[in-house]
mmCIF file of C-alpha atoms in Angstrom:
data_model
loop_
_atom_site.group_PDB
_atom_site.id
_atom_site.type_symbol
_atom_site.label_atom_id
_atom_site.label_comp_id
_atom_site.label_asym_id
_atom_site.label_seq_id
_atom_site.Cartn_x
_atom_site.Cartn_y
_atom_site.Cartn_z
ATOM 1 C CA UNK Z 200 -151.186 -184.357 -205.985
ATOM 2 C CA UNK Z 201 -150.115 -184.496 -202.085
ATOM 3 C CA UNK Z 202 -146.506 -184.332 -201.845
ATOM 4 C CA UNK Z 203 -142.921 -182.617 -204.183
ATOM 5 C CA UNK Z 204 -141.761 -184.400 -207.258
ATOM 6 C CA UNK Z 205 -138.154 -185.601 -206.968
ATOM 7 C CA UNK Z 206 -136.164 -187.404 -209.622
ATOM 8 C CA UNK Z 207 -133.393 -189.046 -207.991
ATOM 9 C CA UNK Z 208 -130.010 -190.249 -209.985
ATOM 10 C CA UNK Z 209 -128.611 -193.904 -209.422
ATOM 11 C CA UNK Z 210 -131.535 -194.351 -206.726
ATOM 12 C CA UNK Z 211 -131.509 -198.289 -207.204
ATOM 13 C CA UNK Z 212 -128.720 -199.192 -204.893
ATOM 14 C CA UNK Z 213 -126.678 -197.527 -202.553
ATOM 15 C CA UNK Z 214 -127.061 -193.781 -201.240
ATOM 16 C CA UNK Z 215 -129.577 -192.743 -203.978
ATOM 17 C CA UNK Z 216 -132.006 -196.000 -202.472
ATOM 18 C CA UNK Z 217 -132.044 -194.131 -199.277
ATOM 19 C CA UNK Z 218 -132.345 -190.925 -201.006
ATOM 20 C CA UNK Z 219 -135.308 -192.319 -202.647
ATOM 21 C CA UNK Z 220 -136.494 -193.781 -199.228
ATOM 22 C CA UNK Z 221 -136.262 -190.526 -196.845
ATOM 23 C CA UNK Z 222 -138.231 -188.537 -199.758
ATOM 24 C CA UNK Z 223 -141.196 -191.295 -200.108
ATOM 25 C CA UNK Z 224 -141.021 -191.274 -196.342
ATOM 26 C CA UNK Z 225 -141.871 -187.522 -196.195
ATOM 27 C CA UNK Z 226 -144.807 -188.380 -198.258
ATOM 28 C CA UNK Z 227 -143.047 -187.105 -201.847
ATOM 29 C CA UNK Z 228 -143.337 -188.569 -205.280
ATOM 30 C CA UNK Z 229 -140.316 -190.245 -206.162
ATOM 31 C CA UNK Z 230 -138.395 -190.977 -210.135
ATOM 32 C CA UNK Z 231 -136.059 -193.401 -209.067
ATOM 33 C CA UNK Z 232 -133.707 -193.497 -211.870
ATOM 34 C CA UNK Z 233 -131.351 -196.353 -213.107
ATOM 35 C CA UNK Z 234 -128.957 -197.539 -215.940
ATOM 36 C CA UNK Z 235 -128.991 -201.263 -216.004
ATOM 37 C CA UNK Z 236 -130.544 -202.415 -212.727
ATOM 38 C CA UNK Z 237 -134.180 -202.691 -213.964
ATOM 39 C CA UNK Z 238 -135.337 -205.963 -210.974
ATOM 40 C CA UNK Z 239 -133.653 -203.539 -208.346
ATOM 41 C CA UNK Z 240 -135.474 -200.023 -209.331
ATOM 42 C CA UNK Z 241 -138.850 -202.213 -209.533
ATOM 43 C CA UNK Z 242 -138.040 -203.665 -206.116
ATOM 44 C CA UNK Z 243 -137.448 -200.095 -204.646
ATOM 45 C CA UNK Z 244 -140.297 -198.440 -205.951
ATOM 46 C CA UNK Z 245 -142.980 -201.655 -204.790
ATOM 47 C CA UNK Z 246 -141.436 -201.312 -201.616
ATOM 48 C CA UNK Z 247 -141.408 -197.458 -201.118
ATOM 49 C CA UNK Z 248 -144.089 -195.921 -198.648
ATOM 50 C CA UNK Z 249 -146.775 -194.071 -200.121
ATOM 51 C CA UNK Z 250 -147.725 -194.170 -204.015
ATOM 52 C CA UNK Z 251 -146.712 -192.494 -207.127
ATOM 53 C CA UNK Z 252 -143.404 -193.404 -207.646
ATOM 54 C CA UNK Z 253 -141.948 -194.500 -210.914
ATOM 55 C CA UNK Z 254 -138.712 -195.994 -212.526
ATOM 56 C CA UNK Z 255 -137.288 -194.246 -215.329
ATOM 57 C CA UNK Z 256 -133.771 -195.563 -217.347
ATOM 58 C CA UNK Z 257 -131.037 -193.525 -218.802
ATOM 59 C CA UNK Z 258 -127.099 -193.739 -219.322
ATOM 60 C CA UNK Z 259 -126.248 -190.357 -218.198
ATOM 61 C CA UNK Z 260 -123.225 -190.502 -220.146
ATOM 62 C CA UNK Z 261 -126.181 -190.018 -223.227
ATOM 63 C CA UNK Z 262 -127.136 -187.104 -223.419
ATOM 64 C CA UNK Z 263 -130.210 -187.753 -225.393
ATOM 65 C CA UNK Z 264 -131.197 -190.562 -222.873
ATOM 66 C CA UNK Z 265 -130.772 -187.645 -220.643
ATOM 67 C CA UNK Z 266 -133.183 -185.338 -221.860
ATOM 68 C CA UNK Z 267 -135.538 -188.491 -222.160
ATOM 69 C CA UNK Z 268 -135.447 -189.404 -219.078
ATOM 70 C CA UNK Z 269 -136.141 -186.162 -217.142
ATOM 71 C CA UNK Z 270 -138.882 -185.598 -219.595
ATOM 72 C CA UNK Z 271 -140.581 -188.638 -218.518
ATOM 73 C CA UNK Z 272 -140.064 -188.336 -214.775
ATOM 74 C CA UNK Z 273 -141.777 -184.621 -214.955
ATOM 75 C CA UNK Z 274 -144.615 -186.240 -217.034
ATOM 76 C CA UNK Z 275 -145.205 -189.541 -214.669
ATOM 77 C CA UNK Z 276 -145.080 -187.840 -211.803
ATOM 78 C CA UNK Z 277 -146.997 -184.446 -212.753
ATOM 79 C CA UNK Z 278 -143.679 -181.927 -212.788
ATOM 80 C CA UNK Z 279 -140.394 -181.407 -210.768
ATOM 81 C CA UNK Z 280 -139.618 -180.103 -207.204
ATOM 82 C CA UNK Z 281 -136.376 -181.672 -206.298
ATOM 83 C CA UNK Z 282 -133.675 -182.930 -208.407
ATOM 84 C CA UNK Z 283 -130.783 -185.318 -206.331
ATOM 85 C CA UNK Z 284 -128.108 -186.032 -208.753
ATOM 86 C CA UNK Z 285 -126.243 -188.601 -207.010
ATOM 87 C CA UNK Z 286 -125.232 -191.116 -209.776
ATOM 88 C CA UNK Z 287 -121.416 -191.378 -210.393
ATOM 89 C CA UNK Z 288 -119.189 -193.985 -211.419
ATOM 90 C CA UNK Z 289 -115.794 -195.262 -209.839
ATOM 91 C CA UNK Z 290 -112.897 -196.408 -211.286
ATOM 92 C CA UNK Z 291 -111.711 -200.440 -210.439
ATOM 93 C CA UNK Z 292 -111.567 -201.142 -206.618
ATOM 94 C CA UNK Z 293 -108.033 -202.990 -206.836
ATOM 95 C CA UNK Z 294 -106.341 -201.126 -209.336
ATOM 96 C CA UNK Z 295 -107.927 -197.205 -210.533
ATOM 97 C CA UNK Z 296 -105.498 -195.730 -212.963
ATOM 98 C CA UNK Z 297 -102.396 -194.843 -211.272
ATOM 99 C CA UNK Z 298 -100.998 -192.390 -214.012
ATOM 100 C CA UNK Z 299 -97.587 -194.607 -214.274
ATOM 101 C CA UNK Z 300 -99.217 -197.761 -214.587
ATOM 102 C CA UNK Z 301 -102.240 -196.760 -217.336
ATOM 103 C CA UNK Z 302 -101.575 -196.960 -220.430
ATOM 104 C CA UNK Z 303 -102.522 -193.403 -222.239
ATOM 105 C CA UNK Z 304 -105.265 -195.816 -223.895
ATOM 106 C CA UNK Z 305 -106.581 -196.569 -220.112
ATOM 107 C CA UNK Z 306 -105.602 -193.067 -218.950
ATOM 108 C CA UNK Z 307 -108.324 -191.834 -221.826
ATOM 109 C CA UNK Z 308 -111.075 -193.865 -221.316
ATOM 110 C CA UNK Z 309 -110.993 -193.638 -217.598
ATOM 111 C CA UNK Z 310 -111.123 -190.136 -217.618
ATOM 112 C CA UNK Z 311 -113.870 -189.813 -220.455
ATOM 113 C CA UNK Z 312 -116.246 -192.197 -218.999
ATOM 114 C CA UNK Z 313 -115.663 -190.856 -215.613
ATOM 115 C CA UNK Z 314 -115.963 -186.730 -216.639
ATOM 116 C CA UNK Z 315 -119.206 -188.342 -218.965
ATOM 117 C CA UNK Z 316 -121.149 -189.336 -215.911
ATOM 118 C CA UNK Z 317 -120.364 -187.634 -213.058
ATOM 119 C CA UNK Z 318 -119.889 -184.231 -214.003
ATOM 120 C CA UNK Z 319 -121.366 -183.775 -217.696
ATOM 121 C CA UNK Z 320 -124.269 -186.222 -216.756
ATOM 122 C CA UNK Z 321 -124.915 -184.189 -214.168
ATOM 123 C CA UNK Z 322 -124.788 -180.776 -215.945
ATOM 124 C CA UNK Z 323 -126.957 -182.276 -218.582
ATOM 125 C CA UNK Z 324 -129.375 -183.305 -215.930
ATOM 126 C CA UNK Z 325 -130.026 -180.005 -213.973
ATOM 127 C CA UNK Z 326 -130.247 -178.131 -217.448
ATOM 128 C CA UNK Z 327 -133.186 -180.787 -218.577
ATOM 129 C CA UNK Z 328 -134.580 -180.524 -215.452
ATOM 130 C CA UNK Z 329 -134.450 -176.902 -214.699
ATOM 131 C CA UNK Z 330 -137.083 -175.211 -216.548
ATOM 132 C CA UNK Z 331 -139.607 -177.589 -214.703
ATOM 133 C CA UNK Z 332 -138.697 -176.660 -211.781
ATOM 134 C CA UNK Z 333 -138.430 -173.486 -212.591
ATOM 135 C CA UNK Z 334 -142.364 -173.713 -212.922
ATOM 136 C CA UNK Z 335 -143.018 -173.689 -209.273
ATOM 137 C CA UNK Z 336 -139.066 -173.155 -207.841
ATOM 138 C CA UNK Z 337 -137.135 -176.095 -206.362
ATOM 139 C CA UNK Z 338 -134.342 -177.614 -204.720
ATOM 140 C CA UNK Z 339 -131.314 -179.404 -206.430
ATOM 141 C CA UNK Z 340 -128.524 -181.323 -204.283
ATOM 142 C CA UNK Z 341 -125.694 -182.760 -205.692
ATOM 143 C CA UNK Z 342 -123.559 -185.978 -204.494
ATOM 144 C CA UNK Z 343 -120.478 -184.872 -204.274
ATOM 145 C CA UNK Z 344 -117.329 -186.332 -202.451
ATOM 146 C CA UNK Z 345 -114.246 -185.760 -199.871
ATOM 147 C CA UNK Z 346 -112.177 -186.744 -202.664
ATOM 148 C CA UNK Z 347 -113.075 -183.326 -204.504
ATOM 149 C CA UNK Z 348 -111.032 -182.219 -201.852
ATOM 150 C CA UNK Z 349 -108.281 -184.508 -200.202
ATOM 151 C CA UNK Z 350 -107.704 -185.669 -203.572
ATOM 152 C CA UNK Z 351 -108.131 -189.257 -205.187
ATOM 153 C CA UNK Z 352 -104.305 -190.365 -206.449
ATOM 154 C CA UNK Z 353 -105.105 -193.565 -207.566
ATOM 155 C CA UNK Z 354 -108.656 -192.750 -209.031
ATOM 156 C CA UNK Z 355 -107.569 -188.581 -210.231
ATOM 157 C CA UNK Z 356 -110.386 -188.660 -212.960
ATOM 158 C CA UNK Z 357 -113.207 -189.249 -210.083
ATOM 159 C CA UNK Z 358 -111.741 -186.918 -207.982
ATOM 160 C CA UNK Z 359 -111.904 -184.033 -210.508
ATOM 161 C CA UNK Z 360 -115.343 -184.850 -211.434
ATOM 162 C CA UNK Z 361 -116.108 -184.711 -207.903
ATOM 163 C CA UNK Z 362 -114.343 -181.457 -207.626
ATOM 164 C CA UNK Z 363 -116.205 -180.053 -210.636
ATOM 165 C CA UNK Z 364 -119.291 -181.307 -209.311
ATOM 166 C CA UNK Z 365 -118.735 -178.762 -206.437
ATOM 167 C CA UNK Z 366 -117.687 -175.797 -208.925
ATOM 168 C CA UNK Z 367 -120.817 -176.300 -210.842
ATOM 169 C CA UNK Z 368 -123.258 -176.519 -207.906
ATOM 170 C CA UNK Z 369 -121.801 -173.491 -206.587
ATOM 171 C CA UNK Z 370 -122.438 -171.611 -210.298
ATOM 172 C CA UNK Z 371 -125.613 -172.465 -210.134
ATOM 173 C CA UNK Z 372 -126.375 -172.104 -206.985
ATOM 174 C CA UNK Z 373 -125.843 -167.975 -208.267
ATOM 175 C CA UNK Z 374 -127.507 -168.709 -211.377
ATOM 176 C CA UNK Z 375 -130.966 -170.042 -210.641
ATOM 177 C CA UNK Z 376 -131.636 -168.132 -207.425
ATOM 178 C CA UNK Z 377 -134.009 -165.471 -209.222
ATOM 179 C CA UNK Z 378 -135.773 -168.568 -209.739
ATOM 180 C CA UNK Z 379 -136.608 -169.328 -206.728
ATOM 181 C CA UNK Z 380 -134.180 -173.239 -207.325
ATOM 182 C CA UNK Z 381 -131.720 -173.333 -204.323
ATOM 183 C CA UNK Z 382 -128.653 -175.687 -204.886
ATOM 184 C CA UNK Z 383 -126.679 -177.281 -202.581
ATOM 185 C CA UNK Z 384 -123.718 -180.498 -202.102
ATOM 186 C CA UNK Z 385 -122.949 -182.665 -199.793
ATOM 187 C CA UNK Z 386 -119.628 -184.621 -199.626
ATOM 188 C CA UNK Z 387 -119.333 -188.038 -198.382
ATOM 189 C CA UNK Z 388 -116.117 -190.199 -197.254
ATOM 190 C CA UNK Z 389 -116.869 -193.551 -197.327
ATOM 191 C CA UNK Z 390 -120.185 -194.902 -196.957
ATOM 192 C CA UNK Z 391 -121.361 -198.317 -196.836
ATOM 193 C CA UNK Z 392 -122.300 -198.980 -200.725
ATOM 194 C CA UNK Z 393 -121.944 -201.218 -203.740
ATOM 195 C CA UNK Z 394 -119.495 -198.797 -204.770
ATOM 196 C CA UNK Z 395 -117.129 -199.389 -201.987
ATOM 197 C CA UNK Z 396 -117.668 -202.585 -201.277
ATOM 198 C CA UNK Z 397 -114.366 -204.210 -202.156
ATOM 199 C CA UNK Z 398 -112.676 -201.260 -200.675
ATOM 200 C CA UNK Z 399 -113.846 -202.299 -197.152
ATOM 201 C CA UNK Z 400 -112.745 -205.429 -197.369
ATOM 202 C CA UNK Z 401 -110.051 -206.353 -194.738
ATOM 203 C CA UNK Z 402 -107.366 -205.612 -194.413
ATOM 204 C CA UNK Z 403 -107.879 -202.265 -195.907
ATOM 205 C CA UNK Z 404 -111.477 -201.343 -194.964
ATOM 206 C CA UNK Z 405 -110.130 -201.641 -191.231
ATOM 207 C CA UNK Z 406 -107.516 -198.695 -192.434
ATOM 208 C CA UNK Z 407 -110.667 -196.980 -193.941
ATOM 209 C CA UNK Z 408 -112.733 -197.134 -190.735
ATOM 210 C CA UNK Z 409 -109.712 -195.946 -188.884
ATOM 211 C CA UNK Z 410 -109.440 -192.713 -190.956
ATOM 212 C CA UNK Z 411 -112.614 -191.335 -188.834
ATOM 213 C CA UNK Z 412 -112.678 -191.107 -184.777
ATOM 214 C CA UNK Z 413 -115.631 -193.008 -184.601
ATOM 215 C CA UNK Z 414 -113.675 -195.774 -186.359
ATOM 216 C CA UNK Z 415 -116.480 -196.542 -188.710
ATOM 217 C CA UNK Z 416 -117.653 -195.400 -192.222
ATOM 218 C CA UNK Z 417 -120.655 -193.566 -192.989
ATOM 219 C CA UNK Z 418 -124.574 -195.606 -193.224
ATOM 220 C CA UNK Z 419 -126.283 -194.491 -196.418
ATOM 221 C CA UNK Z 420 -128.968 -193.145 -194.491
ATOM 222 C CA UNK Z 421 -127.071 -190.683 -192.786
ATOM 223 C CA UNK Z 422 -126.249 -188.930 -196.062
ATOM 224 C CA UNK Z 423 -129.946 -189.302 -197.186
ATOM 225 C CA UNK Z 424 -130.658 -187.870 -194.102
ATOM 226 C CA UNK Z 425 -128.556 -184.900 -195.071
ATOM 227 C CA UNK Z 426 -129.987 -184.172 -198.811
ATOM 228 C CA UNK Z 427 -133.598 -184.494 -197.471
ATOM 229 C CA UNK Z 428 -133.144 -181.207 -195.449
ATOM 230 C CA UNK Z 429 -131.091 -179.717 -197.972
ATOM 231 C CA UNK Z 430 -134.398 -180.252 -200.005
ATOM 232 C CA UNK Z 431 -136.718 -178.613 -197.706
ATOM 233 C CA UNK Z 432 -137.903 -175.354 -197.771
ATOM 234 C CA UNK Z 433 -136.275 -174.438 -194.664
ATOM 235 C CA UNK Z 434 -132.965 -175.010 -196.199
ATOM 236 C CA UNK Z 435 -133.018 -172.124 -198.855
ATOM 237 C CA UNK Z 436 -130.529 -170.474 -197.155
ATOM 238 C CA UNK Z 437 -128.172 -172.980 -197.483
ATOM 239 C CA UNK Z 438 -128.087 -172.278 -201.365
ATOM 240 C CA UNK Z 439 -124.229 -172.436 -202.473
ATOM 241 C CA UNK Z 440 -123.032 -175.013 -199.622
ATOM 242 C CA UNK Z 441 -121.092 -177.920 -199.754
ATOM 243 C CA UNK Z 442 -122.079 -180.043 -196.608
ATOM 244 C CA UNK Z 443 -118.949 -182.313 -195.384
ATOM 245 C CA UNK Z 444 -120.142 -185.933 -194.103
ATOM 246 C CA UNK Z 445 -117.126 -187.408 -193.718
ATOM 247 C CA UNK Z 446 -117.163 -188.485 -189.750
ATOM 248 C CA UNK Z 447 -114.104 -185.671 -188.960
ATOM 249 C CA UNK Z 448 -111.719 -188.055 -191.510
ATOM 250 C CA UNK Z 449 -110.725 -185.063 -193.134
ATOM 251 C CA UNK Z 450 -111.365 -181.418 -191.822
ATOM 252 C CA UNK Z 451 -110.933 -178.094 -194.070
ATOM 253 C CA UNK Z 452 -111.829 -174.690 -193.203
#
């Protein structure tokens, strides 16, 4: 078949939709993977360049749906060269959970659900996916975020995922070299998504543009732009990194 594999997380919406995009524009076979937004994976994949591509469903908080779900991409879509985990879930725009005003109740499930999908979902994800990419070698990138390191006060449970999200790439990054599977992160600010849609709202989204020097927040195809090199085989030797694509909002050396 002409073209990589790639299973891409949360590709319905959002950064993983122009994940899914650049890699079916590069003439790849693309999984484009959702939870509940059936009509909107269907819509990507019939309008996606080339052929091949497929919509597979699992809450990566499951970790059976998991398994199930990277299973079926590698069988659709004849094996795995690229894995994008870029799912993640956010706690609520307006409010978060502050640790003095959650309850431990709120505090709890926050943090569970949170941990469940962005980091765990992800670790499940590259260890179902990994020994078929292992077949041929391959390329995993991560979604990570500046929060990992500027810190998240209102939202401390996404920030931590975030940070562990980094840690884990970077572990593996080690791990699966003999295997010819390079892994790398990138780490957005804000970009223009679902996500953070009520966070952009004025007045505050003017505050949030103003964070960067071009006074603006990032286009999801700049960070698609990003993880399709990361993905290439000229990238190898950028196994281990953690990309910043935050528009100079916040610097760290």
């Amino acid at each position: 078949m002409a073209g990589r594999a790639v299973l891409v997380t949360g590709a319905s919406r959002g950064i993983g939709r122009a994940v899914a995009t650049a890699f079916a524009a590069g003439g790849d076979r693309v999984a484009v993977h959702h939870r509940d937004s059936t009509p909107l994976a269907e819509q990507l994949v019939a309008a996606l360049p080339g052929e091949g591509h497929v919509v597979v469903r699992a809450d990566l908080a499951d970790p059976e749906q998991v398994r199930a779900m990277v299973d079926d991409a590698a069988t659709r879509l004849g094996g795995l060269d690229v894995l994008v985990n870029n799912a993640g879930v956010f706690g609520a725009a307006d409010a978060g959970h502050p640790i003095f005003d959650s309850s431990y109740e709120q505090w709890q499930q926050q943090w569970r659900r949170t941990l469940d999908v962005n980091l765990l979902g992800a670790a499940n994800t590259i260890w179902c996916a990994a020994p078929h990419l292992r077949e041929r070698g391959g390329r995993i990138v991560n979604v990570s975020s500046r929060g990992a390191f500027r810190g998240e006060p209102t939202q401390p449970a996404y920030g931590a995922s975030k940070a562990g999200l980094n840690a884990l790439g970077q572990s593996l990054a080690v791990a699966l070299a003999p295997y010819g599977i390079a892994v790398a992160t990138v780490a957005p600010g804000f970009v223009e998504t679902d996500m953070t849609n009520e966070h952009l709202k004025a007045p505050r989204g003017d505050e949030i543009r103003a964070q960067s020097p071009f006074h603006r927040v990032a286009r999801p195809e700049e960070i698609a732009a990003a993880v399709h090199w990361l993905a290439s085989p000229e990238a190898e030797w950028a196994s281990g990194t953690i990309v910043d694509l935050n528009g100079a909002s916040y610097l760290r050396t």
